[in-house]
Each structure stands twice: as structure tokens, then as C-alpha cells.
Coordinates of C-alpha atoms in Angstrom, one line a residue:
Chain N
X1 CA 161.1 119.0 52.0
X2 CA 160.8 117.8 55.6
X3 CA 160.9 114.1 56.2
X4 CA 157.4 112.6 55.6
X5 CA 158.4 109.2 57.1
X6 CA 157.6 107.5 53.9
X7 CA 159.9 104.5 54.6
X8 CA 160.2 102.0 57.4
X9 CA 163.4 100.6 56.0
X10 CA 165.6 102.3 53.5
X11 CA 167.7 99.8 51.6
X12 CA 168.9 99.7 48.0
X13 CA 168.1 96.5 46.2
X14 CA 169.6 96.7 42.7
X15 CA 167.9 95.0 39.8
X16 CA 169.6 93.6 36.7
X17 CA 171.3 96.1 34.4
X18 CA 168.8 96.4 31.7
X19 CA 165.0 96.0 31.3
X20 CA 162.0 98.3 31.0
X21 CA 162.5 99.7 34.5
X22 CA 166.3 100.2 34.3
X23 CA 167.2 103.5 36.1
X24 CA 163.7 103.5 37.8
X25 CA 163.5 103.7 41.6
X26 CA 160.7 101.9 43.3
X27 CA 159.2 102.0 46.9
X28 CA 157.7 98.7 47.9
X29 CA 155.0 98.6 50.6
X30 CA 156.3 96.8 53.7
X31 CA 153.8 94.0 53.5
X32 CA 155.5 92.7 50.4
X33 CA 158.3 90.2 51.1
X34 CA 161.9 91.1 50.2
X35 CA 164.4 88.3 50.7
X36 CA 167.0 89.4 53.3
X37 CA 165.4 92.7 53.9
X38 CA 163.2 93.4 57.0
X39 CA 159.5 93.3 56.2
X40 CA 157.2 94.4 59.1
X41 CA 153.7 95.1 57.8
X42 CA 153.9 98.3 59.9
X43 CA 153.6 96.1 63.0
X44 CA 155.5 95.5 66.1
X45 CA 154.5 91.8 65.6
X46 CA 156.9 91.5 62.6
X47 CA 159.6 94.0 63.7
X48 CA 162.9 92.3 62.9
X49 CA 161.3 89.7 60.6
X50 CA 163.5 89.0 57.6
X51 CA 161.7 87.0 54.8
X52 CA 163.7 84.1 53.4
X53 CA 162.2 84.6 49.9
X54 CA 161.0 87.3 47.5
X55 CA 157.4 88.1 46.5
X56 CA 156.8 87.4 42.8
X57 CA 156.3 91.1 42.2
X58 CA 159.7 91.8 43.7
X59 CA 161.4 89.2 41.5
X60 CA 159.6 90.9 38.5
X61 CA 160.9 94.3 39.5
X62 CA 164.4 93.0 39.7
X63 CA 164.1 91.3 36.4
X64 CA 162.9 94.5 34.8
X65 CA 166.0 96.4 36.1
X66 CA 164.3 98.5 38.8
X67 CA 166.1 99.5 41.9
X68 CA 164.1 99.2 45.1
X69 CA 164.9 102.1 47.4
X70 CA 163.0 101.1 50.5
X71 CA 160.1 99.5 52.3
X72 CA 157.2 101.9 52.5
X73 CA 155.3 102.8 55.6
X74 CA 151.8 101.6 55.9
X75 CA 148.8 101.1 58.2
X76 CA 149.5 98.1 60.4
X77 CA 148.7 95.0 58.3
X78 CA 147.0 97.2 55.8
X79 CA 144.3 98.2 58.3
X80 CA 143.5 101.9 58.0
X81 CA 142.7 104.8 55.8
X82 CA 145.4 107.2 57.0
X83 CA 148.7 105.4 57.7
X84 CA 148.4 106.5 61.3
X85 CA 148.1 103.0 62.6
X86 CA 151.7 102.1 61.7
X87 CA 153.8 101.0 64.7
X88 CA 156.6 103.1 63.2
X89 CA 154.8 106.4 63.3
X90 CA 152.5 108.1 60.8
X91 CA 153.5 109.2 57.3
X92 CA 152.8 112.8 56.5
X93 CA 151.2 114.0 53.3
X94 CA 153.9 115.8 51.2
X95 CA 151.2 118.2 49.8
X96 CA 150.4 119.3 53.4
X97 CA 152.5 117.8 56.2
X98 CA 149.8 118.5 58.8
X99 CA 147.5 116.0 56.9
X100 CA 147.5 112.3 56.4
X101 CA 148.7 110.7 53.1
X102 CA 145.7 108.3 53.1
X103 CA 146.1 104.7 53.8
X104 CA 147.0 102.0 54.0
X105 CA 149.6 102.4 51.3
X106 CA 150.4 106.0 52.5
X107 CA 154.2 105.5 52.5
X108 CA 154.1 104.3 48.9
X109 CA 152.1 107.3 47.7
X110 CA 154.0 109.8 49.8
X111 CA 157.3 108.5 48.5
X112 CA 156.2 109.2 45.0
X113 CA 154.6 112.5 45.8
X114 CA 157.8 113.7 47.6
X115 CA 160.1 112.5 44.9
X116 CA 161.7 109.9 47.1
X117 CA 160.9 107.1 44.5
X118 CA 159.9 107.3 40.9
X119 CA 157.1 104.8 41.3
X120 CA 155.8 102.5 44.1
X121 CA 153.9 99.4 44.9
X122 CA 151.0 99.4 47.2
X123 CA 148.3 96.9 48.1
X124 CA 144.5 97.5 47.8
X125 CA 142.1 95.5 49.9
X126 CA 139.3 98.1 50.2
X127 CA 140.9 101.1 48.5
X128 CA 144.4 101.2 50.0
X129 CA 146.1 102.1 46.7
X130 CA 143.5 104.5 45.4
X131 CA 142.9 106.4 48.7
X132 CA 146.5 107.5 49.2
X133 CA 146.9 108.2 45.5
X134 CA 143.9 110.5 45.7
X135 CA 145.1 112.2 49.0
X136 CA 148.7 112.7 47.7
X137 CA 147.8 113.8 44.2
X138 CA 149.3 110.9 42.3
X139 CA 148.0 107.9 40.2
X140 CA 147.1 104.5 41.7
X141 CA 145.8 101.4 40.0
X142 CA 143.9 98.6 41.7
X143 CA 144.1 95.7 39.2
X144 CA 141.5 93.1 38.5
X145 CA 141.6 90.3 41.1
X146 CA 143.9 87.6 39.6
X147 CA 146.0 89.9 37.3
X148 CA 148.9 90.3 39.8
X149 CA 150.4 87.6 41.9
X150 CA 149.9 87.8 45.7
X151 CA 152.7 85.3 46.4
X152 CA 154.9 86.9 49.1
X153 CA 152.2 89.4 50.1
X154 CA 151.6 89.0 53.8
X155 CA 147.8 88.4 53.7
X156 CA 145.2 90.5 55.3
X157 CA 142.0 89.6 53.3
X158 CA 142.9 87.2 50.5
X159 CA 139.7 87.4 48.5
X160 CA 139.8 91.2 48.2
X161 CA 143.4 92.3 48.0
X162 CA 145.6 93.0 45.0
X163 CA 149.1 94.6 44.7
X164 CA 148.9 97.7 42.5
X165 CA 151.2 100.5 41.1
X166 CA 151.4 104.1 42.3
X167 CA 153.1 106.7 40.1
X168 CA 153.2 110.4 39.2
X169 CA 151.5 109.8 35.8
X170 CA 149.0 107.3 34.3
X171 CA 151.6 106.1 31.8
X172 CA 154.2 105.3 34.5
X173 CA 151.7 103.5 36.6
X174 CA 150.6 101.5 33.6
X175 CA 154.2 100.7 32.7
X176 CA 154.8 99.3 36.3
X177 CA 151.6 97.3 35.9
X178 CA 153.0 95.8 32.7
X179 CA 156.0 94.5 34.6
X180 CA 154.1 93.0 37.6
X181 CA 151.0 91.6 35.8
X182 CA 150.6 88.0 34.6
X183 CA 150.1 84.5 35.8
X184 CA 152.3 82.9 38.5
X185 CA 152.6 79.2 39.3
X186 CA 153.0 80.2 43.0
X187 CA 149.5 81.8 43.1
X188 CA 146.6 79.7 41.9
X189 CA 144.3 82.7 41.9
X190 CA 146.2 84.4 39.1
X191 CA 144.8 84.1 35.6
X192 CA 146.0 84.1 32.0
X193 CA 143.8 87.0 31.0
X194 CA 145.5 90.3 30.6
X195 CA 149.0 88.9 30.5
X196 CA 149.6 90.0 26.9
X197 CA 148.2 93.5 27.3
X198 CA 150.2 96.6 26.9
X199 CA 148.9 98.9 29.5
X200 CA 151.4 101.8 29.0
X201 CA 150.6 102.0 25.3
X202 CA 146.9 102.4 26.3
X203 CA 147.7 105.8 27.9
X204 CA 146.9 107.6 24.7
X205 CA 144.3 110.0 25.9
X206 CA 141.8 108.9 23.2
X207 CA 138.3 108.8 24.8
X208 CA 136.4 109.8 21.6
X209 CA 133.2 107.7 21.6
X210 CA 133.8 106.2 25.1
X211 CA 130.8 106.0 27.4
X212 CA 131.4 107.0 31.0
X213 CA 128.8 105.9 33.6
X214 CA 128.3 108.3 36.5
X215 CA 126.9 106.8 39.7
X216 CA 124.8 109.2 41.7
X217 CA 125.0 107.0 44.8
X218 CA 128.8 107.5 44.9
X219 CA 128.5 111.3 44.9
X220 CA 125.9 111.4 47.7
X221 CA 127.3 112.9 50.9
X222 CA 130.7 113.7 49.4
X223 CA 132.4 117.0 50.2
X224 CA 131.2 119.8 48.0
X225 CA 134.6 120.7 46.7
X226 CA 135.3 117.1 45.9
X227 CA 132.1 116.8 43.9
X228 CA 132.7 120.1 42.0
X229 CA 136.3 119.0 41.1
X230 CA 135.2 115.6 39.9
X231 CA 132.4 117.0 37.8
X232 CA 134.7 119.5 36.2
X233 CA 137.0 116.6 35.2
X234 CA 134.0 114.7 33.7
X235 CA 133.2 117.9 31.7
X236 CA 136.7 117.8 30.3
X237 CA 136.2 114.1 29.3
X238 CA 133.0 115.1 27.5
X239 CA 134.9 117.9 25.7
X240 CA 137.3 115.2 24.4
X241 CA 134.4 113.2 22.9
X242 CA 133.3 110.9 25.7
X243 CA 129.7 110.6 26.5
X244 CA 128.5 110.5 30.2
X245 CA 125.4 108.7 31.2
X246 CA 123.9 108.1 34.6
X247 CA 124.0 104.6 35.9
X248 CA 122.4 103.4 39.2
X249 CA 124.1 100.9 41.5
X250 CA 121.7 100.5 44.4
X251 CA 123.7 97.7 45.9
X252 CA 126.6 100.0 46.8
X253 CA 124.7 101.3 49.8
X254 CA 125.6 98.0 51.4
X255 CA 129.2 97.7 50.1
X256 CA 131.1 99.2 53.1
X257 CA 129.2 96.9 55.6
X258 CA 129.8 93.8 53.4
X259 CA 133.5 94.8 52.9
X260 CA 134.2 95.2 56.7
X261 CA 132.4 91.9 57.5
X262 CA 134.3 89.9 54.9
X263 CA 137.7 91.7 55.4
X264 CA 137.6 91.4 59.2
X265 CA 136.5 87.8 59.0
X266 CA 139.4 86.9 56.7
X267 CA 141.8 89.0 58.9
X268 CA 140.7 87.0 62.0
X269 CA 141.7 83.8 60.2
X270 CA 144.9 85.1 58.5
X271 CA 146.3 86.7 61.5
X272 CA 145.9 83.6 63.6
X273 CA 149.3 82.5 62.3
X274 CA 151.1 85.2 64.5
X275 CA 151.8 83.2 67.6
X276 CA 155.4 84.2 68.2
X277 CA 156.7 80.6 67.7
X278 CA 157.9 80.5 64.1
X279 CA 158.4 84.2 63.4
X280 CA 157.5 87.5 64.8
X281 CA 157.3 89.0 68.3
X282 CA 157.3 86.6 71.2
X283 CA 156.2 87.3 74.7
X284 CA 158.4 84.4 75.9
X285 CA 157.4 80.9 77.1
X286 CA 156.0 81.5 80.6
X287 CA 152.6 79.9 81.0
X288 CA 150.8 77.6 78.7
X289 CA 150.3 78.0 74.9
X290 CA 147.0 79.9 75.1
X291 CA 148.2 82.3 77.7
X292 CA 151.5 83.0 76.0
X293 CA 149.8 83.2 72.6
X294 CA 147.3 85.8 73.9
X295 CA 150.0 87.8 75.6
X296 CA 152.3 87.7 72.5
X297 CA 149.4 89.0 70.3
X298 CA 148.4 91.7 72.8
X299 CA 151.9 93.1 72.8
X300 CA 152.5 92.6 69.0
X301 CA 149.3 94.0 67.5
X302 CA 148.1 97.6 67.7
X303 CA 144.5 98.7 68.6
X304 CA 143.1 98.8 65.0
X305 CA 144.4 95.3 64.3
X306 CA 142.9 93.9 67.5
X307 CA 139.6 95.7 66.7
X308 CA 139.4 94.0 63.3
X309 CA 140.5 90.6 64.6
X310 CA 137.8 90.7 67.2
X311 CA 135.1 92.1 64.9
X312 CA 135.9 89.2 62.4
X313 CA 135.9 86.6 65.2
X314 CA 132.5 88.0 66.3
X315 CA 131.1 87.9 62.7
X316 CA 132.2 84.3 62.3
X317 CA 131.2 83.0 65.7
X318 CA 128.4 80.6 66.4
X319 CA 125.0 82.3 66.1
X320 CA 126.3 85.3 64.1
X321 CA 127.6 83.6 60.9
X322 CA 124.2 83.7 59.1
X323 CA 123.5 87.2 60.4
X324 CA 126.7 88.9 59.3
X325 CA 129.0 86.7 57.1
X326 CA 126.4 85.0 54.9
X327 CA 124.5 88.3 54.4
X328 CA 127.8 90.0 53.4
X329 CA 128.4 87.3 50.8
X330 CA 124.9 88.0 49.4
X331 CA 125.7 91.7 49.3
X332 CA 128.9 90.9 47.5
X333 CA 127.0 89.0 44.8
X334 CA 124.6 91.8 44.5
X335 CA 127.4 94.4 44.0
X336 CA 128.9 92.1 41.3
X337 CA 125.6 91.7 39.5
X338 CA 125.0 95.5 39.6
X339 CA 128.3 96.2 38.0
X340 CA 127.8 93.5 35.4
X341 CA 124.5 95.1 34.4
X342 CA 126.1 98.6 34.3
X343 CA 128.9 97.5 32.1
X344 CA 126.4 96.2 29.5
X345 CA 125.8 99.9 28.8
X346 CA 129.0 101.8 29.6
X347 CA 132.8 101.4 29.1
X348 CA 133.9 102.8 32.5
X349 CA 132.2 104.1 35.7
X350 CA 133.3 107.3 37.3
X351 CA 133.1 108.6 40.9
X352 CA 135.1 110.6 43.4
X353 CA 137.8 108.3 44.7
X354 CA 137.4 109.6 48.3
X355 CA 134.3 111.4 49.4
X356 CA 136.4 113.6 51.7
X357 CA 139.6 115.8 51.5
X358 CA 142.7 114.5 53.3
X359 CA 142.2 114.3 57.1
X360 CA 144.3 116.3 59.4
X361 CA 146.7 114.1 61.4
X362 CA 144.8 112.8 64.5
X363 CA 141.5 114.1 63.2
X364 CA 139.6 110.8 63.0
X365 CA 141.8 108.1 64.3
X366 CA 139.8 107.5 67.4
X367 CA 136.5 107.2 65.5
X368 CA 136.6 103.9 63.6
X369 CA 133.1 104.3 62.0
X370 CA 134.1 107.6 60.4
X371 CA 137.2 106.0 59.0
X372 CA 135.3 103.0 57.8
X373 CA 132.7 105.1 56.0
X374 CA 135.5 107.0 54.1
X375 CA 135.9 103.8 52.1
X376 CA 132.4 103.9 50.7
X377 CA 133.5 104.6 47.1
X378 CA 136.4 102.2 46.8
X379 CA 135.2 99.0 48.6
X380 CA 132.5 98.1 45.9
X381 CA 135.4 97.6 43.4
X382 CA 137.2 95.1 45.6
X383 CA 133.9 93.2 46.4
X384 CA 133.4 92.8 42.6
X385 CA 137.1 92.0 41.9
X386 CA 137.2 94.8 39.3
X387 CA 140.0 97.1 38.1
X388 CA 140.0 100.8 39.1
X389 CA 142.3 103.8 38.8
X390 CA 142.5 107.0 40.8
X391 CA 143.8 109.9 38.8
X392 CA 144.2 113.5 40.0
X393 CA 141.2 115.6 39.0
X394 CA 142.3 118.9 40.4
X395 CA 142.3 120.5 43.9
X396 CA 139.7 121.7 46.4
X397 CA 140.8 124.1 49.2
X398 CA 144.3 123.6 47.8
X399 CA 144.2 119.8 48.5
X400 CA 144.3 117.0 45.9
X401 CA 141.0 115.4 44.7
X402 CA 141.0 112.0 42.9
X403 CA 138.7 110.8 40.2
X404 CA 138.1 107.1 40.3
X405 CA 137.5 105.2 37.0
X406 CA 136.2 101.6 37.3
X407 CA 136.5 99.1 34.5
X408 CA 135.0 95.7 33.7
X409 CA 137.0 92.6 34.6
X410 CA 140.4 92.8 32.9
X411 CA 139.4 96.2 31.5
X412 CA 142.7 97.9 32.6
X413 CA 143.5 99.3 29.2
X414 CA 140.2 101.1 29.1
X415 CA 140.6 102.7 32.5
X416 CA 144.2 103.7 31.7
X417 CA 143.1 105.3 28.5
X418 CA 140.3 107.2 30.2
X419 CA 142.5 108.3 33.0
X420 CA 145.2 109.5 30.7
X421 CA 142.7 111.9 29.1
X422 CA 141.9 113.3 32.5
X423 CA 145.5 114.3 33.3
X424 CA 146.1 116.0 29.9
Chain K
X1 CA 116.2 82.1 44.4
X2 CA 116.2 81.6 40.7
X3 CA 119.2 82.1 38.4
X4 CA 117.1 84.2 36.0
X5 CA 118.8 87.6 35.7
X6 CA 115.4 89.3 35.5
X7 CA 114.2 87.9 38.8
X8 CA 117.5 88.7 40.4
X9 CA 117.3 92.3 39.3
X10 CA 113.7 92.4 40.5
X11 CA 114.9 91.3 43.9
X12 CA 117.6 94.0 43.8
X13 CA 115.1 96.6 42.8
X14 CA 112.8 95.6 45.7
X15 CA 115.6 95.9 48.1
X16 CA 116.6 99.2 46.7
X17 CA 113.1 100.4 47.1
X18 CA 113.2 99.6 50.8
X19 CA 116.6 101.4 51.2
X20 CA 114.9 104.6 52.4
X21 CA 113.4 102.7 55.3
X22 CA 116.6 100.8 56.1
X23 CA 118.6 104.0 56.5
X24 CA 116.5 104.9 59.5
X25 CA 116.6 101.3 60.7
X26 CA 120.4 101.4 60.3
X27 CA 120.7 104.4 62.6
X28 CA 118.5 103.0 65.3
X29 CA 120.2 99.6 65.0
X30 CA 123.2 101.0 67.0
X31 CA 121.1 99.8 70.0
X32 CA 122.9 96.5 69.4
X33 CA 123.9 95.4 72.8
X34 CA 127.6 94.7 73.4
X35 CA 129.0 94.7 76.9
X36 CA 132.5 94.2 78.2
X37 CA 131.8 90.5 78.9
X38 CA 131.0 90.0 75.2
X39 CA 134.3 91.7 74.2
X40 CA 136.2 89.6 76.7
X41 CA 134.6 86.4 75.4
X42 CA 135.5 87.2 71.7
X43 CA 139.0 88.3 72.8
X44 CA 139.5 84.9 74.4
X45 CA 138.3 83.1 71.3
X46 CA 140.7 85.2 69.2
X47 CA 143.5 84.6 71.7
X48 CA 144.2 88.3 72.1
X49 CA 144.6 89.9 75.5
X50 CA 143.3 93.4 75.6
X51 CA 144.7 96.6 77.2
X52 CA 142.4 98.1 79.7
X53 CA 141.9 101.1 77.4
X54 CA 140.8 98.8 74.7
X55 CA 138.4 96.9 77.0
X56 CA 136.8 100.2 77.8
X57 CA 136.5 101.6 74.2
X58 CA 135.5 98.4 72.3
X59 CA 132.0 97.7 73.6
X60 CA 130.6 101.0 72.5
X61 CA 132.5 100.9 69.2
X62 CA 131.4 97.4 68.5
X63 CA 127.8 98.2 69.2
X64 CA 128.0 101.0 66.7
X65 CA 129.8 99.0 64.0
X66 CA 127.8 95.8 64.4
X67 CA 124.6 97.9 64.4
X68 CA 125.7 99.3 61.1
X69 CA 126.4 95.8 59.8
X70 CA 122.8 94.9 60.6
X71 CA 121.7 97.0 57.6
X72 CA 122.8 93.9 55.6
X73 CA 119.5 92.4 56.7
X74 CA 117.9 94.3 53.8
X75 CA 120.1 92.6 51.2
X76 CA 118.3 90.0 49.1
X77 CA 119.6 86.5 48.8
X78 CA 121.9 86.0 45.8
X79 CA 123.2 82.8 44.2
X80 CA 126.9 82.4 44.2
X81 CA 128.9 82.9 41.1
X82 CA 129.0 79.6 39.3
X83 CA 132.2 79.9 37.2
X84 CA 134.6 78.7 39.9
X85 CA 137.2 76.1 38.8
X86 CA 139.8 74.2 40.8
X87 CA 143.4 75.1 39.7
X88 CA 145.5 72.0 40.1
X89 CA 149.2 71.2 39.3
X90 CA 151.1 68.0 39.3
X91 CA 152.4 67.2 42.8
X92 CA 156.1 67.3 42.1
X93 CA 158.9 67.7 44.6
X94 CA 160.5 71.1 44.4
X95 CA 163.2 73.0 46.2
X96 CA 162.0 74.7 49.3
X97 CA 163.4 76.6 52.2
X98 CA 166.4 75.0 54.0
X99 CA 165.9 74.1 57.6
X100 CA 168.1 77.0 58.7
X101 CA 166.1 79.4 56.6
X102 CA 162.8 78.2 58.0
X103 CA 164.1 78.5 61.6
X104 CA 165.9 81.8 61.1
X105 CA 163.0 84.0 62.3
X106 CA 162.0 81.9 65.3
X107 CA 162.4 83.4 68.8
X108 CA 163.6 80.0 70.2
X109 CA 164.8 76.8 68.5
X110 CA 166.2 73.5 69.7
X111 CA 168.0 70.8 67.8
X112 CA 166.6 72.1 64.5
X113 CA 163.0 72.5 65.7
X114 CA 160.8 75.4 66.7
X115 CA 160.5 75.7 70.4
X116 CA 157.1 76.8 71.7
X117 CA 155.4 77.1 75.1
X118 CA 153.6 74.2 76.9
X119 CA 150.4 73.2 75.2
X120 CA 148.6 72.8 78.5

């Protein structure tokens, strides 16, 4: 296979000899810190940056015996749906090299789909594990917020993002989640719940008696072939004994707007640290602090990152806070409340992962609204801090289609079980 | 707004009932006015110089995106989740990065310190 540009840095980091991931190769997204190995976030701003410490998930991979084979390409600072905003060039989709792998964890998904790593770690702020999993025909899990430590993850939007596994099968993805899940004294947002679960063992395909909620709002406007493929997968689940019922989530109409207001606001704050003094690209020391700072950031950040920093600064600025940020927080609570109500009646909620088939390279990169709207089905999950999995449902026009299964808080075993029935 | 789940879902239902109207409002809301001076002002607040191509493209893109954000006006007020707790640990001295590790990624250092540009 031609080079899909899955990695920014190829480097072998050996784990200990034994452990549950001994002999397993892992691609790690390049916004996850690896001690002594360059970590760029796909940005010129961090080109050459060598973290002095490991992220907790990297320590856990090493302790489990895994071998890290490289730092996977990504949209710059996790901002994108196609992996085209990387400073190090786009990743190509191994299924069709003229198409994008999805983003922002496109390198991680492509590495698995191309056989360049057994499994991979991505990060999911608004769908960035599930989207590339769907586009590349592999499995991706976005864990419940607080299940996996974010220590050592270079932050984009702290209240939304989680590190999640990508793999060729549900069981492999679940086994990787088993290794990285659990509380961490370095991350006060991690929780005890879920630490004793056995996610890999839940991949038993037994959905007899399970109730699957289907959300009409998340099928509206989706590509016809995507809808047909997802509906066929749901028919298969029914044939295996699951019951499907319609559930309405009216709040999801506002989820994308709320997501982009909150995410860009948090990004504008998080990325303020990149001033070229302690780490990262520096434009030198001519001029005063503000001039140098602005020049450093102009040179270091790409267009999408600047767009989001400015949108976030706008949304938080005097006179607009109530109009955008406060309303987005209300929408977030509404989304949570809607999901809570739905999970009183159903075990999991199903939808297409992406409403579209993989874009062609260059197709939408100059149209930010189109790109943002592609996240309509994944962002509600991050707003509600819930777990979700994308599992291959089949193909349309020869391209992969992902089925998204959303679970209640710490309901990872249930979504793993349901997803494992889909792939049989 | 009350904490009562019934009233909250009533509010949600009302908002949902008005969604049909807001779709149209959302489309016309792209009349949100953003000019290049607005973009320059926000860029200066964010301390990001823009390329000329970005200064040209951003006003129209921001008008469209911010206009879309305005559909959030239809969202009812919701109370914040009440279950938040502080997570505290004893304040104990632990091993951290060495000075050389902390300085290792800096563009310029002097006598064990970071060196930055003039403040003013």
C-alpha cells in the first residue's frame, strides 16, 4: 500500500516484556506526551518539542507490554474533521487514498486500517475518535468523561475531550480501553467508577433482550446510503434479539452550535500558553512582548487554529458572553437532560456516526461551516460526557459507514456488547 | 427555573415546538454583521497576527458561523448539574521536573531562567 502519511514521527518505544498488550503495536496520537519523543499536535507551533514526561496512558501502555510504533498524524491541535489541517500534510484514507481518513485522529485510524499498527490511541473532543474510525472502517471508542486520564494530553477543550482506543475489532478496542481506564492521581477529573470493569469480556455479541433507542433527529439530512447501511445493521441487531424503539432528543438540534461555542472558548484559553518563551516556536525577541507574542502565534498556528481561537475569543468577549457562552451551557444541560430521560427507557442509543461518506481530499477544507456540521451526530455525546462507540456497519458506494452506539454514563460494557453483535 | 424534572421537560418541549421557526431564523441570522475591523480587534485581543488571506476570509466566515450560533437563543434556561464536588489531595512535596528538563524546550535561556521579550 502507498504511504498514507499516518505518522508524524516513527519511533519504537518498547514496553515491558510481559503484560496484556505484549507483542501489540500501538500508534499514539501526536497530542499525547511521550517522554523524549517529539510531540507536535500536528502544529508548527510544537515542531521540535520534546516532552520531559509521559502521559499517564503512555505509562499504562508500557506497563501493559505494548510497543509504541509512532506518533500519529492529526488535525492541528485536534481541530478538524479530515486530518487535512496538519502542518505535516494530510493523511490519506487507506480504503481510498483520494479521500480523507476523517479527523482529528485520522493518523491513528489510518495506521490501524493500513496495518501499520495493531491498535491506536486517539482523542475525541467532538467526535475525533469516532469520525476517523467510521471513515476508515475500524472501531473507535469515546469513553465516559473521567474514565481515562488526560494527564499528558496537550489540551484543546478540557471539559469535552477524552483519550480513546481505535482498533480493527470491538474486542481489541475494548482490551486497549481496559489498559488505559481508571483513576489517576495526576488528573482530578478521573473517577473511580468503571475501573474494575472488564471491557474486552463484554464483547460477547449477546444483545438478546437489549433495548436500542433510535433517534430520528440523528438520521435527518444524512446521506441516503449511510441511512440504508445503518438501518440494515439495526435490522441485524433485531434479528439477534434486540428491540429497537424510537426516542426523541429535541435538544440535539442545538448540539453542534453549543459544542463549537464551548470548544472554541476553551481553546482560546488553552492555547494562550503558546507564547514561544518556555516551549514551542518562537519568532525571536524583536519588539515588545505583545508584538512578539502575536508574531510567534501567527507563524506557529495554522488557519483553522487561528479561526477557532478568534471565534472563542469573540464568544467570551465583553457583551457576547451571555449571548453565546451562557446559552451554550444551557444547551449542554438540555442535551444531558434529554439523554438522561432517554436512558430511563433504553439501554443504548443508535445513529449513523457520520451523516456523510468520507470527503475527497480538498473537498470541504475551505468551507468551515460544512466541516462543522459534519459533527452533528458525535458532538451531543461529548456535551453529555457519555461513552459511545463507532463500529463498521457496512459500506455505501464502496466506502465505510459507521454505526454509533451511545451508552449511559460508565455504560462502556453495554456499548461494547452491542457493537460486538454488529460486527459478527 | 425550577429543578422539577417535569417543568424542565416542559421547557424543553416548548423549545422543541418552536424549532421549526428557528430553522428559518437560523438561516436568516447569517446577516450577523462582522467586518474586518471586528476581526482585527478580536485578533489583537487573542494576540494573533493574521495573514492577509485570513483577514480577507474571516469576516464572511465569522458572520456565517456566529449567525448559526444565534440559533442558541431558542434554548431554554437550564439549571447547572448539582453533583459537582471538589477533589482535594494533601499538599505534599513531590519530585518534579529538574531545572534543566523544564528549560530544555525553551528557545532562549539565561542563567537557568527562561528569557523572553521586553514586557513593554
